[in-house]
């Protein structure tokens, strides 16, 4: 596994030098995902799926990520970041091709699972690379910029893919994702290996790493899980509330566009604050903003009111940019970093996968407003957990 650069003996890597090798490829990858994400449900409908089944098929991407998080840690540890990125890119290409050529929903389901697995391997490999080459003092900015680049691409993707969708239907956006996956994968595979990089061939197992760090994963991980849940549920609940109060599709798009811009613009400032004040001072305000946003959503009945809530939630998401990756990097034990980060990402991704499902389940048996209030309560509990377990300025990842 790649060891972090010893900044006492090696020239530290500056963030600017990673622009074309890491951040731009990440934005390119995000463009493809952003363009294709709304189209997978339409692709399922084209194959004869019901609306309910289409929703389930789309959620399989999240399931694939959850299932692949732990194996991804072992893959990165065994073969290194560059080779793992190649593996993730191949999985992504296969997943998109399955979706494009799928003759039935079964093949599309396989493609969605592969897409999720690709995201897990890609995500862990890029995070591990940043940890290996960026000095700890700039880690928050690096992680926030990485997350912001991905979100910028995701935000721009639907606009850039619109012409292809108009000409080719839903598959046009999938072809765009295929191309950006290949190009971004090639760009990141071409990056130089971190100094001192050596794939891990130690005797420890993935299970032993998880067992050794179960206390950290159980405490820090509880906050990460709740943050993942409210982040993902935001995407599911806001469109439903917009429909509930009678907003048109175009008005909903405008609201999401404004909130998305706030999210992206907060990325680098959030990273600066994270480096200077620590993850507790960043994570707690983010969770409080999530609680305020979800708690006030049931009080809105107009585009202006919902837009204000969407901006608050976009601000919360932007403030939280890079927090989870930075806390995990700081908490990871030397010599077992990739395996630990795989387990760490699993805690957050379980929340990402479960949040929208739980919100939908609550809405199915109660009012949508009850679902929003439940998410506000989860965010409040997450703020308490973040304050209790996340390290402050100069903290060491919560290991004490």
mmCIF file of C-alpha atoms in Angstrom:
data_model
loop_
_atom_site.group_PDB
_atom_site.id
_atom_site.type_symbol
_atom_site.label_atom_id
_atom_site.label_comp_id
_atom_site.label_asym_id
_atom_site.label_seq_id
_atom_site.Cartn_x
_atom_site.Cartn_y
_atom_site.Cartn_z
ATOM 1 C CA UNK A 1 0.000 0.000 0.000
ATOM 2 C CA UNK A 2 1.138 3.527 -0.686
ATOM 3 C CA UNK A 3 2.731 5.172 2.298
ATOM 4 C CA UNK A 4 2.304 8.884 2.935
ATOM 5 C CA UNK A 5 5.076 11.105 1.676
ATOM 6 C CA UNK A 6 7.635 11.888 4.340
ATOM 7 C CA UNK A 7 7.588 15.663 4.076
ATOM 8 C CA UNK A 8 10.824 15.885 6.026
ATOM 9 C CA UNK A 9 12.751 14.255 3.221
ATOM 10 C CA UNK A 10 10.537 14.761 0.160
ATOM 11 C CA UNK A 11 9.274 17.888 -1.538
ATOM 12 C CA UNK A 12 5.611 18.338 -0.528
ATOM 13 C CA UNK A 13 3.058 18.177 -3.321
ATOM 14 C CA UNK A 14 1.187 21.452 -3.743
ATOM 15 C CA UNK A 15 -2.526 21.399 -4.488
ATOM 16 C CA UNK A 16 -2.048 23.369 -7.711
ATOM 17 C CA UNK A 17 0.105 20.584 -9.128
ATOM 18 C CA UNK A 18 -2.841 18.173 -8.767
ATOM 19 C CA UNK A 19 -5.192 20.278 -10.887
ATOM 20 C CA UNK A 20 -4.784 18.420 -14.174
ATOM 21 C CA UNK A 21 -3.871 15.031 -12.750
ATOM 22 C CA UNK A 22 -6.551 14.668 -10.054
ATOM 23 C CA UNK A 23 -9.096 17.483 -9.800
ATOM 24 C CA UNK A 24 -9.923 17.956 -13.493
ATOM 25 C CA UNK A 25 -10.273 14.188 -14.079
ATOM 26 C CA UNK A 26 -12.550 14.095 -11.033
ATOM 27 C CA UNK A 27 -14.722 16.842 -12.512
ATOM 28 C CA UNK A 28 -14.757 14.990 -15.836
ATOM 29 C CA UNK A 29 -15.863 11.812 -14.071
ATOM 30 C CA UNK A 30 -18.588 13.817 -12.312
ATOM 31 C CA UNK A 31 -19.849 15.222 -15.618
ATOM 32 C CA UNK A 32 -20.567 11.744 -16.916
ATOM 33 C CA UNK A 33 -22.250 10.612 -13.703
ATOM 34 C CA UNK A 34 -24.297 13.808 -13.483
ATOM 35 C CA UNK A 35 -25.473 13.529 -17.073
ATOM 36 C CA UNK A 36 -26.370 9.854 -16.816
ATOM 37 C CA UNK A 37 -27.910 9.661 -13.325
ATOM 38 C CA UNK A 38 -31.379 10.989 -14.283
ATOM 39 C CA UNK A 39 -31.395 8.813 -17.394
ATOM 40 C CA UNK A 40 -31.072 5.396 -15.723
ATOM 41 C CA UNK A 41 -34.656 5.545 -14.493
ATOM 42 C CA UNK A 42 -35.814 6.446 -18.026
ATOM 43 C CA UNK A 43 -33.734 3.586 -19.415
ATOM 44 C CA UNK A 44 -35.508 1.232 -17.015
ATOM 45 C CA UNK A 45 -38.895 2.536 -18.151
ATOM 46 C CA UNK A 46 -37.850 1.970 -21.774
ATOM 47 C CA UNK A 47 -37.224 -1.686 -20.855
ATOM 48 C CA UNK A 48 -40.747 -2.052 -19.467
ATOM 49 C CA UNK A 49 -40.116 -1.460 -15.756
ATOM 50 C CA UNK A 50 -42.814 0.121 -13.616
ATOM 51 C CA UNK A 51 -42.106 3.404 -11.856
ATOM 52 C CA UNK A 52 -41.548 1.567 -8.589
ATOM 53 C CA UNK A 53 -39.203 -0.980 -10.157
ATOM 54 C CA UNK A 54 -37.295 1.802 -11.928
ATOM 55 C CA UNK A 55 -36.653 3.410 -8.573
ATOM 56 C CA UNK A 56 -35.382 0.144 -7.146
ATOM 57 C CA UNK A 57 -33.075 -0.383 -10.119
ATOM 58 C CA UNK A 58 -31.554 3.072 -9.723
ATOM 59 C CA UNK A 59 -30.918 2.403 -6.016
ATOM 60 C CA UNK A 60 -28.848 -0.668 -6.925
ATOM 61 C CA UNK A 61 -25.925 1.635 -7.699
ATOM 62 C CA UNK A 62 -25.831 2.605 -4.021
ATOM 63 C CA UNK A 63 -26.067 -1.053 -3.040
ATOM 64 C CA UNK A 64 -23.163 -1.893 -5.332
ATOM 65 C CA UNK A 65 -21.072 0.793 -3.640
ATOM 66 C CA UNK A 66 -21.902 -0.527 -0.167
ATOM 67 C CA UNK A 67 -21.072 -4.106 -1.169
ATOM 68 C CA UNK A 68 -17.755 -3.062 -2.756
ATOM 69 C CA UNK A 69 -16.433 -0.678 -0.084
ATOM 70 C CA UNK A 70 -14.589 -3.317 1.947
ATOM 71 C CA UNK A 71 -13.204 -5.232 -1.057
ATOM 72 C CA UNK A 72 -12.106 -1.886 -2.535
ATOM 73 C CA UNK A 73 -9.928 -1.293 0.504
ATOM 74 C CA UNK A 74 -8.191 -4.598 -0.009
ATOM 75 C CA UNK A 75 -7.783 -3.991 -3.753
ATOM 76 C CA UNK A 76 -6.077 -0.626 -3.175
ATOM 77 C CA UNK A 77 -3.875 -2.140 -0.453
ATOM 78 C CA UNK A 78 -2.759 -5.008 -2.682
ATOM 79 C CA UNK A 79 -2.196 -3.327 -6.042
ATOM 80 C CA UNK A 80 -1.846 0.389 -5.272
ATOM 81 C CA UNK A 81 -3.878 3.445 -6.209
ATOM 82 C CA UNK A 82 -3.050 3.676 -9.931
ATOM 83 C CA UNK A 83 -3.898 0.057 -10.671
ATOM 84 C CA UNK A 84 -7.040 0.295 -8.530
ATOM 85 C CA UNK A 85 -8.196 3.306 -10.558
ATOM 86 C CA UNK A 86 -7.740 1.212 -13.696
ATOM 87 C CA UNK A 87 -9.842 -1.568 -12.122
ATOM 88 C CA UNK A 88 -12.531 0.922 -11.136
ATOM 89 C CA UNK A 89 -12.579 2.418 -14.616
ATOM 90 C CA UNK A 90 -12.997 -1.013 -16.218
ATOM 91 C CA UNK A 91 -15.880 -1.801 -13.850
ATOM 92 C CA UNK A 92 -17.460 1.554 -14.719
ATOM 93 C CA UNK A 93 -17.150 0.955 -18.459
ATOM 94 C CA UNK A 94 -18.716 -2.499 -18.126
ATOM 95 C CA UNK A 95 -21.536 -1.090 -16.019
ATOM 96 C CA UNK A 96 -22.413 1.637 -18.505
ATOM 97 C CA UNK A 97 -22.182 -0.762 -21.448
ATOM 98 C CA UNK A 98 -24.585 -3.126 -19.671
ATOM 99 C CA UNK A 99 -27.043 -0.268 -19.274
ATOM 100 C CA UNK A 100 -26.694 0.843 -22.906
ATOM 101 C CA UNK A 101 -27.138 -2.573 -24.520
ATOM 102 C CA UNK A 102 -29.427 -4.115 -21.859
ATOM 103 C CA UNK A 103 -32.187 -6.188 -23.478
ATOM 104 C CA UNK A 104 -34.035 -6.479 -20.157
ATOM 105 C CA UNK A 105 -34.084 -5.083 -16.633
ATOM 106 C CA UNK A 106 -31.887 -7.940 -15.339
ATOM 107 C CA UNK A 107 -28.906 -6.788 -17.407
ATOM 108 C CA UNK A 108 -29.612 -3.178 -16.428
ATOM 109 C CA UNK A 109 -29.594 -4.231 -12.755
ATOM 110 C CA UNK A 110 -26.185 -5.836 -13.230
ATOM 111 C CA UNK A 111 -24.941 -2.630 -14.818
ATOM 112 C CA UNK A 112 -26.158 -0.542 -11.895
ATOM 113 C CA UNK A 113 -24.384 -2.820 -9.407
ATOM 114 C CA UNK A 114 -21.170 -2.566 -11.441
ATOM 115 C CA UNK A 115 -21.484 1.227 -11.537
ATOM 116 C CA UNK A 116 -21.746 1.288 -7.759
ATOM 117 C CA UNK A 117 -18.744 -1.007 -7.366
ATOM 118 C CA UNK A 118 -16.757 1.192 -9.749
ATOM 119 C CA UNK A 119 -17.597 4.243 -7.659
ATOM 120 C CA UNK A 120 -16.377 2.496 -4.503
ATOM 121 C CA UNK A 121 -13.011 1.505 -6.007
ATOM 122 C CA UNK A 122 -12.527 4.859 -7.737
ATOM 123 C CA UNK A 123 -13.481 6.802 -4.636
ATOM 124 C CA UNK A 124 -11.181 4.928 -2.294
ATOM 125 C CA UNK A 125 -8.237 4.970 -4.689
ATOM 126 C CA UNK A 126 -8.401 8.724 -5.264
ATOM 127 C CA UNK A 127 -8.780 9.365 -1.524
ATOM 128 C CA UNK A 128 -5.819 7.126 -0.717
ATOM 129 C CA UNK A 129 -3.705 8.893 -3.345
ATOM 130 C CA UNK A 130 -4.492 12.322 -1.879
ATOM 131 C CA UNK A 131 -3.542 11.073 1.586
ATOM 132 C CA UNK A 132 -0.272 9.704 0.224
ATOM 133 C CA UNK A 133 0.925 12.843 -1.556
ATOM 134 C CA UNK A 134 -0.597 15.875 0.211
ATOM 135 C CA UNK A 135 0.824 17.221 3.494
ATOM 136 C CA UNK A 136 -1.524 16.771 6.452
ATOM 137 C CA UNK A 137 -1.785 20.554 6.936
ATOM 138 C CA UNK A 138 -3.457 20.896 3.514
ATOM 139 C CA UNK A 139 -5.482 17.684 3.605
ATOM 140 C CA UNK A 140 -8.808 19.390 4.289
ATOM 141 C CA UNK A 141 -8.438 21.697 1.288
ATOM 142 C CA UNK A 142 -7.378 18.773 -0.893
ATOM 143 C CA UNK A 143 -10.333 16.603 0.118
ATOM 144 C CA UNK A 144 -12.813 19.474 -0.171
ATOM 145 C CA UNK A 145 -11.472 20.430 -3.597
ATOM 146 C CA UNK A 146 -11.693 16.801 -4.700
ATOM 147 C CA UNK A 147 -15.306 16.577 -3.523
ATOM 148 C CA UNK A 148 -16.070 19.988 -5.012
ATOM 149 C CA UNK A 149 -14.624 19.007 -8.396
ATOM 150 C CA UNK A 150 -16.847 15.954 -8.444
ATOM 151 C CA UNK A 151 -19.902 18.001 -7.509
ATOM 152 C CA UNK A 152 -19.088 20.679 -10.079
ATOM 153 C CA UNK A 153 -18.956 18.013 -12.768
ATOM 154 C CA UNK A 154 -22.176 16.455 -11.492
ATOM 155 C CA UNK A 155 -23.840 19.877 -11.537
ATOM 156 C CA UNK A 156 -22.738 20.615 -15.135
ATOM 157 C CA UNK A 157 -23.349 17.102 -16.476
ATOM 158 C CA UNK A 158 -27.087 17.369 -17.248
ATOM 159 C CA UNK A 159 -26.533 20.614 -19.185
ATOM 160 C CA UNK A 160 -23.607 19.204 -21.177
ATOM 161 C CA UNK A 161 -25.462 15.987 -21.913
ATOM 162 C CA UNK A 162 -28.718 17.630 -22.969
ATOM 163 C CA UNK A 163 -27.833 17.752 -26.681
ATOM 164 C CA UNK A 164 -26.910 14.060 -26.736
ATOM 165 C CA UNK A 165 -30.121 13.134 -24.931
ATOM 166 C CA UNK A 166 -32.115 15.204 -27.414
ATOM 167 C CA UNK A 167 -30.455 13.423 -30.340
ATOM 168 C CA UNK A 168 -30.165 9.868 -28.983
ATOM 169 C CA UNK A 169 -32.626 9.597 -26.105
ATOM 170 C CA UNK A 170 -31.559 8.492 -22.595
ATOM 171 C CA UNK A 171 -28.683 6.413 -24.013
ATOM 172 C CA UNK A 172 -26.997 9.611 -25.214
ATOM 173 C CA UNK A 173 -26.116 10.565 -21.645
ATOM 174 C CA UNK A 174 -24.910 7.026 -20.986
ATOM 175 C CA UNK A 175 -22.510 7.255 -23.933
ATOM 176 C CA UNK A 176 -21.233 10.525 -22.472
ATOM 177 C CA UNK A 177 -20.626 8.765 -19.138
ATOM 178 C CA UNK A 178 -18.789 5.993 -20.955
ATOM 179 C CA UNK A 179 -16.470 8.510 -22.618
ATOM 180 C CA UNK A 180 -15.782 10.522 -19.466
ATOM 181 C CA UNK A 181 -15.117 7.342 -17.478
ATOM 182 C CA UNK A 182 -12.482 6.252 -19.989
ATOM 183 C CA UNK A 183 -10.837 9.676 -20.247
ATOM 184 C CA UNK A 184 -10.770 10.364 -16.515
ATOM 185 C CA UNK A 185 -9.474 6.866 -15.824
ATOM 186 C CA UNK A 186 -6.640 7.278 -18.335
ATOM 187 C CA UNK A 187 -5.722 10.662 -16.862
ATOM 188 C CA UNK A 188 -5.476 9.332 -13.325
ATOM 189 C CA UNK A 189 -3.723 6.096 -14.272
ATOM 190 C CA UNK A 190 -1.024 8.282 -15.846
ATOM 191 C CA UNK A 191 -0.243 10.061 -12.561
ATOM 192 C CA UNK A 192 3.132 9.297 -10.977
ATOM 193 C CA UNK A 193 3.121 6.799 -8.138
ATOM 194 C CA UNK A 194 3.466 8.323 -4.665
ATOM 195 C CA UNK A 195 7.051 8.363 -3.422
ATOM 196 C CA UNK A 196 7.669 5.237 -1.405
ATOM 197 C CA UNK A 197 4.588 3.529 -2.843
ATOM 198 C CA UNK A 198 4.607 -0.208 -2.352
ATOM 199 C CA UNK A 199 1.519 -2.404 -2.609
ATOM 200 C CA UNK A 200 0.755 -3.947 0.771
ATOM 201 C CA UNK A 201 1.630 -7.615 1.061
ATOM 202 C CA UNK A 202 1.501 -7.763 4.869
ATOM 203 C CA UNK A 203 -0.042 -10.622 6.787
ATOM 204 C CA UNK A 204 -2.989 -8.720 8.234
ATOM 205 C CA UNK A 205 -6.459 -9.429 6.892
ATOM 206 C CA UNK A 206 -9.330 -7.111 6.155
ATOM 207 C CA UNK A 207 -11.226 -8.618 9.077
ATOM 208 C CA UNK A 208 -8.343 -8.032 11.472
ATOM 209 C CA UNK A 209 -8.122 -4.366 10.456
ATOM 210 C CA UNK A 210 -11.849 -3.891 11.068
ATOM 211 C CA UNK A 211 -11.691 -5.695 14.428
ATOM 212 C CA UNK A 212 -8.643 -3.696 15.554
ATOM 213 C CA UNK A 213 -10.411 -0.424 14.766
ATOM 214 C CA UNK A 214 -13.975 -1.319 15.717
ATOM 215 C CA UNK A 215 -14.057 1.334 18.436
ATOM 216 C CA UNK A 216 -13.107 4.146 16.065
ATOM 217 C CA UNK A 217 -15.461 2.868 13.364
ATOM 218 C CA UNK A 218 -18.293 2.596 15.869
ATOM 219 C CA UNK A 219 -17.899 6.127 17.267
ATOM 220 C CA UNK A 220 -16.667 8.265 14.392
ATOM 221 C CA UNK A 221 -18.571 5.995 12.023
ATOM 222 C CA UNK A 222 -21.917 6.702 13.699
ATOM 223 C CA UNK A 223 -21.534 10.396 12.878
ATOM 224 C CA UNK A 224 -20.402 9.570 9.338
ATOM 225 C CA UNK A 225 -23.425 7.311 8.820
ATOM 226 C CA UNK A 226 -25.866 10.013 9.920
ATOM 227 C CA UNK A 227 -24.149 12.604 7.735
ATOM 228 C CA UNK A 228 -24.390 10.264 4.750
ATOM 229 C CA UNK A 229 -28.074 9.633 5.426
ATOM 230 C CA UNK A 230 -29.114 13.300 5.519
ATOM 231 C CA UNK A 231 -26.924 14.166 2.537
ATOM 232 C CA UNK A 232 -28.550 11.545 0.319
ATOM 233 C CA UNK A 233 -32.083 12.040 1.664
ATOM 234 C CA UNK A 234 -31.880 15.706 0.651
ATOM 235 C CA UNK A 235 -31.879 14.652 -3.018
ATOM 236 C CA UNK A 236 -34.899 12.403 -2.512
ATOM 237 C CA UNK A 237 -37.072 14.571 -0.249
ATOM 238 C CA UNK A 238 -36.732 17.995 -1.900
ATOM 239 C CA UNK A 239 -38.223 16.965 -5.292
ATOM 240 C CA UNK A 240 -41.089 15.210 -3.518
ATOM 241 C CA UNK A 241 -41.831 18.311 -1.461
ATOM 242 C CA UNK A 242 -41.665 20.469 -4.580
ATOM 243 C CA UNK A 243 -44.291 18.263 -6.198
ATOM 244 C CA UNK A 244 -46.327 18.301 -2.974
ATOM 245 C CA UNK A 245 -46.600 22.107 -2.971
ATOM 246 C CA UNK A 246 -47.303 22.220 -6.710
ATOM 247 C CA UNK A 247 -44.029 23.502 -8.170
ATOM 248 C CA UNK A 248 -43.487 22.815 -11.860
ATOM 249 C CA UNK A 249 -40.579 20.725 -13.073
ATOM 250 C CA UNK A 250 -38.847 23.846 -14.404
ATOM 251 C CA UNK A 251 -39.241 25.676 -11.089
ATOM 252 C CA UNK A 252 -37.866 22.648 -9.254
ATOM 253 C CA UNK A 253 -34.874 22.609 -11.601
ATOM 254 C CA UNK A 254 -34.179 26.284 -10.868
ATOM 255 C CA UNK A 255 -34.318 25.644 -7.123
ATOM 256 C CA UNK A 256 -31.922 22.714 -7.419
ATOM 257 C CA UNK A 257 -29.613 24.692 -9.685
ATOM 258 C CA UNK A 258 -29.286 27.546 -7.193
ATOM 259 C CA UNK A 259 -28.762 25.161 -4.268
ATOM 260 C CA UNK A 260 -26.198 23.207 -6.291
ATOM 261 C CA UNK A 261 -24.259 26.374 -7.074
ATOM 262 C CA UNK A 262 -24.102 27.234 -3.354
ATOM 263 C CA UNK A 263 -22.891 23.704 -2.644
ATOM 264 C CA UNK A 264 -20.066 23.899 -5.192
ATOM 265 C CA UNK A 265 -18.997 27.436 -4.237
ATOM 266 C CA UNK A 266 -18.562 26.391 -0.614
ATOM 267 C CA UNK A 267 -16.053 23.638 -1.415
ATOM 268 C CA UNK A 268 -12.759 25.496 -1.108
ATOM 269 C CA UNK A 269 -13.806 27.792 1.779
ATOM 270 C CA UNK A 270 -14.972 24.685 3.635
ATOM 271 C CA UNK A 271 -11.571 23.107 3.055
ATOM 272 C CA UNK A 272 -9.772 26.166 4.434
ATOM 273 C CA UNK A 273 -11.955 26.139 7.529
ATOM 274 C CA UNK A 274 -11.412 22.385 7.894
ATOM 275 C CA UNK A 275 -7.621 22.776 7.829
ATOM 276 C CA UNK A 276 -7.612 25.720 10.229
ATOM 277 C CA UNK A 277 -10.348 24.801 12.706
ATOM 278 C CA UNK A 278 -10.665 21.038 12.450
ATOM 279 C CA UNK A 279 -13.396 18.587 11.537
ATOM 280 C CA UNK A 280 -15.539 19.211 14.636
ATOM 281 C CA UNK A 281 -15.837 22.931 13.882
ATOM 282 C CA UNK A 282 -16.805 22.035 10.307
ATOM 283 C CA UNK A 283 -18.999 18.972 10.791
ATOM 284 C CA UNK A 284 -21.161 20.305 13.638
ATOM 285 C CA UNK A 285 -22.316 23.473 11.788
ATOM 286 C CA UNK A 286 -23.031 21.359 8.703
ATOM 287 C CA UNK A 287 -25.273 18.986 10.662
ATOM 288 C CA UNK A 288 -26.998 21.895 12.425
ATOM 289 C CA UNK A 289 -27.748 23.437 9.018
ATOM 290 C CA UNK A 290 -29.152 20.098 7.823
ATOM 291 C CA UNK A 291 -31.380 19.986 10.917
ATOM 292 C CA UNK A 292 -32.601 23.553 10.339
ATOM 293 C CA UNK A 293 -33.250 22.894 6.660
ATOM 294 C CA UNK A 294 -35.237 19.691 7.116
ATOM 295 C CA UNK A 295 -36.999 21.047 10.194
ATOM 296 C CA UNK A 296 -38.305 24.119 8.365
ATOM 297 C CA UNK A 297 -39.165 22.374 5.086
ATOM 298 C CA UNK A 298 -42.727 21.451 6.229
ATOM 299 C CA UNK A 299 -43.366 25.157 6.878
ATOM 300 C CA UNK A 300 -42.830 26.118 3.231
ATOM 301 C CA UNK A 301 -45.576 26.344 0.632
ATOM 302 C CA UNK A 302 -44.055 28.463 -2.156
ATOM 303 C CA UNK A 303 -41.089 28.443 -4.508
ATOM 304 C CA UNK A 304 -39.428 31.222 -2.497
ATOM 305 C CA UNK A 305 -39.784 29.394 0.804
ATOM 306 C CA UNK A 306 -38.657 26.055 -0.555
ATOM 307 C CA UNK A 307 -35.817 27.762 -2.409
ATOM 308 C CA UNK A 308 -34.566 29.245 0.852
ATOM 309 C CA UNK A 309 -34.618 25.800 2.487
ATOM 310 C CA UNK A 310 -32.863 24.259 -0.513
ATOM 311 C CA UNK A 311 -30.113 26.885 -0.249
ATOM 312 C CA UNK A 312 -29.687 26.111 3.476
ATOM 313 C CA UNK A 313 -29.368 22.409 2.656
ATOM 314 C CA UNK A 314 -26.986 23.189 -0.212
ATOM 315 C CA UNK A 315 -24.909 25.282 2.187
ATOM 316 C CA UNK A 316 -24.908 22.377 4.656
ATOM 317 C CA UNK A 317 -23.751 19.995 1.955
ATOM 318 C CA UNK A 318 -21.058 22.416 0.833
ATOM 319 C CA UNK A 319 -19.765 23.008 4.360
ATOM 320 C CA UNK A 320 -19.497 19.238 4.835
ATOM 321 C CA UNK A 321 -17.391 18.874 1.662
ATOM 322 C CA UNK A 322 -14.327 16.773 2.424
ATOM 323 C CA UNK A 323 -15.077 16.279 6.137
ATOM 324 C CA UNK A 324 -15.701 12.543 5.969
ATOM 325 C CA UNK A 325 -12.654 11.853 3.806
ATOM 326 C CA UNK A 326 -10.402 13.997 5.995
ATOM 327 C CA UNK A 327 -11.539 12.447 9.281
ATOM 328 C CA UNK A 328 -11.054 8.968 7.839
ATOM 329 C CA UNK A 329 -7.588 9.830 6.557
ATOM 330 C CA UNK A 330 -6.548 11.225 9.945
ATOM 331 C CA UNK A 331 -7.929 8.230 11.825
ATOM 332 C CA UNK A 332 -6.424 5.562 9.534
ATOM 333 C CA UNK A 333 -3.634 3.482 11.144
ATOM 334 C CA UNK A 334 -0.223 3.394 9.477
ATOM 335 C CA UNK A 335 0.344 0.301 7.369
ATOM 336 C CA UNK A 336 -3.363 -0.487 7.146
ATOM 337 C CA UNK A 337 -4.649 2.732 5.627
ATOM 338 C CA UNK A 338 -6.498 1.424 2.559
ATOM 339 C CA UNK A 339 -8.341 -1.352 4.413
ATOM 340 C CA UNK A 340 -9.372 1.069 7.153
ATOM 341 C CA UNK A 341 -10.561 3.653 4.629
ATOM 342 C CA UNK A 342 -12.656 0.982 2.908
ATOM 343 C CA UNK A 343 -14.393 0.218 6.207
ATOM 344 C CA UNK A 344 -14.664 3.933 6.969
ATOM 345 C CA UNK A 345 -16.303 4.705 3.632
ATOM 346 C CA UNK A 346 -18.720 1.851 4.282
ATOM 347 C CA UNK A 347 -20.158 3.635 7.332
ATOM 348 C CA UNK A 348 -20.896 6.755 5.285
ATOM 349 C CA UNK A 349 -22.139 4.867 2.234
ATOM 350 C CA UNK A 350 -24.555 2.778 4.310
ATOM 351 C CA UNK A 351 -26.085 6.071 5.402
ATOM 352 C CA UNK A 352 -26.146 7.317 1.808
ATOM 353 C CA UNK A 353 -27.932 4.133 0.729
ATOM 354 C CA UNK A 354 -30.331 3.898 3.672
ATOM 355 C CA UNK A 355 -31.261 7.579 4.043
ATOM 356 C CA UNK A 356 -33.512 7.909 0.972
ATOM 357 C CA UNK A 357 -35.020 4.462 1.572
ATOM 358 C CA UNK A 358 -35.949 5.292 5.154
ATOM 359 C CA UNK A 359 -37.303 8.688 4.120
ATOM 360 C CA UNK A 360 -39.430 7.026 1.463
ATOM 361 C CA UNK A 361 -40.638 4.352 3.881
ATOM 362 C CA UNK A 362 -41.707 6.965 6.435
ATOM 363 C CA UNK A 363 -43.484 8.949 3.718
ATOM 364 C CA UNK A 364 -45.311 5.804 2.621
ATOM 365 C CA UNK A 365 -46.934 5.288 6.034
ATOM 366 C CA UNK A 366 -47.129 8.915 7.210
ATOM 367 C CA UNK A 367 -47.032 12.440 5.839
ATOM 368 C CA UNK A 368 -44.019 13.660 3.861
ATOM 369 C CA UNK A 369 -43.603 16.348 6.520
ATOM 370 C CA UNK A 370 -43.052 13.622 9.114
ATOM 371 C CA UNK A 371 -40.222 12.264 6.994
ATOM 372 C CA UNK A 372 -38.621 15.719 6.859
ATOM 373 C CA UNK A 373 -38.909 16.106 10.637
ATOM 374 C CA UNK A 374 -37.396 12.656 11.163
ATOM 375 C CA UNK A 375 -34.433 13.712 9.024
ATOM 376 C CA UNK A 376 -34.105 16.909 11.070
ATOM 377 C CA UNK A 377 -33.962 14.781 14.214
ATOM 378 C CA UNK A 378 -31.341 12.503 12.631
ATOM 379 C CA UNK A 379 -29.253 15.548 11.708
ATOM 380 C CA UNK A 380 -29.526 16.874 15.274
ATOM 381 C CA UNK A 381 -28.348 13.527 16.661
ATOM 382 C CA UNK A 382 -25.568 13.611 14.079
ATOM 383 C CA UNK A 383 -24.503 17.062 15.286
ATOM 384 C CA UNK A 384 -24.211 15.711 18.841
ATOM 385 C CA UNK A 385 -22.238 12.665 17.648
ATOM 386 C CA UNK A 386 -19.982 14.862 15.514
ATOM 387 C CA UNK A 387 -19.274 17.149 18.451
ATOM 388 C CA UNK A 388 -18.591 14.165 20.687
ATOM 389 C CA UNK A 389 -16.332 12.157 18.389
ATOM 390 C CA UNK A 390 -14.836 14.300 15.639
ATOM 391 C CA UNK A 391 -11.467 15.870 16.521
ATOM 392 C CA UNK A 392 -11.053 19.619 16.874
ATOM 393 C CA UNK A 393 -8.248 21.761 15.484
ATOM 394 C CA UNK A 394 -5.044 19.770 15.540
ATOM 395 C CA UNK A 395 -6.966 16.612 16.467
ATOM 396 C CA UNK A 396 -5.688 13.195 15.617
ATOM 397 C CA UNK A 397 -8.714 11.609 14.096
ATOM 398 C CA UNK A 398 -10.488 10.780 17.277
ATOM 399 C CA UNK A 399 -8.086 8.142 18.452
ATOM 400 C CA UNK A 400 -7.685 9.314 21.968
#
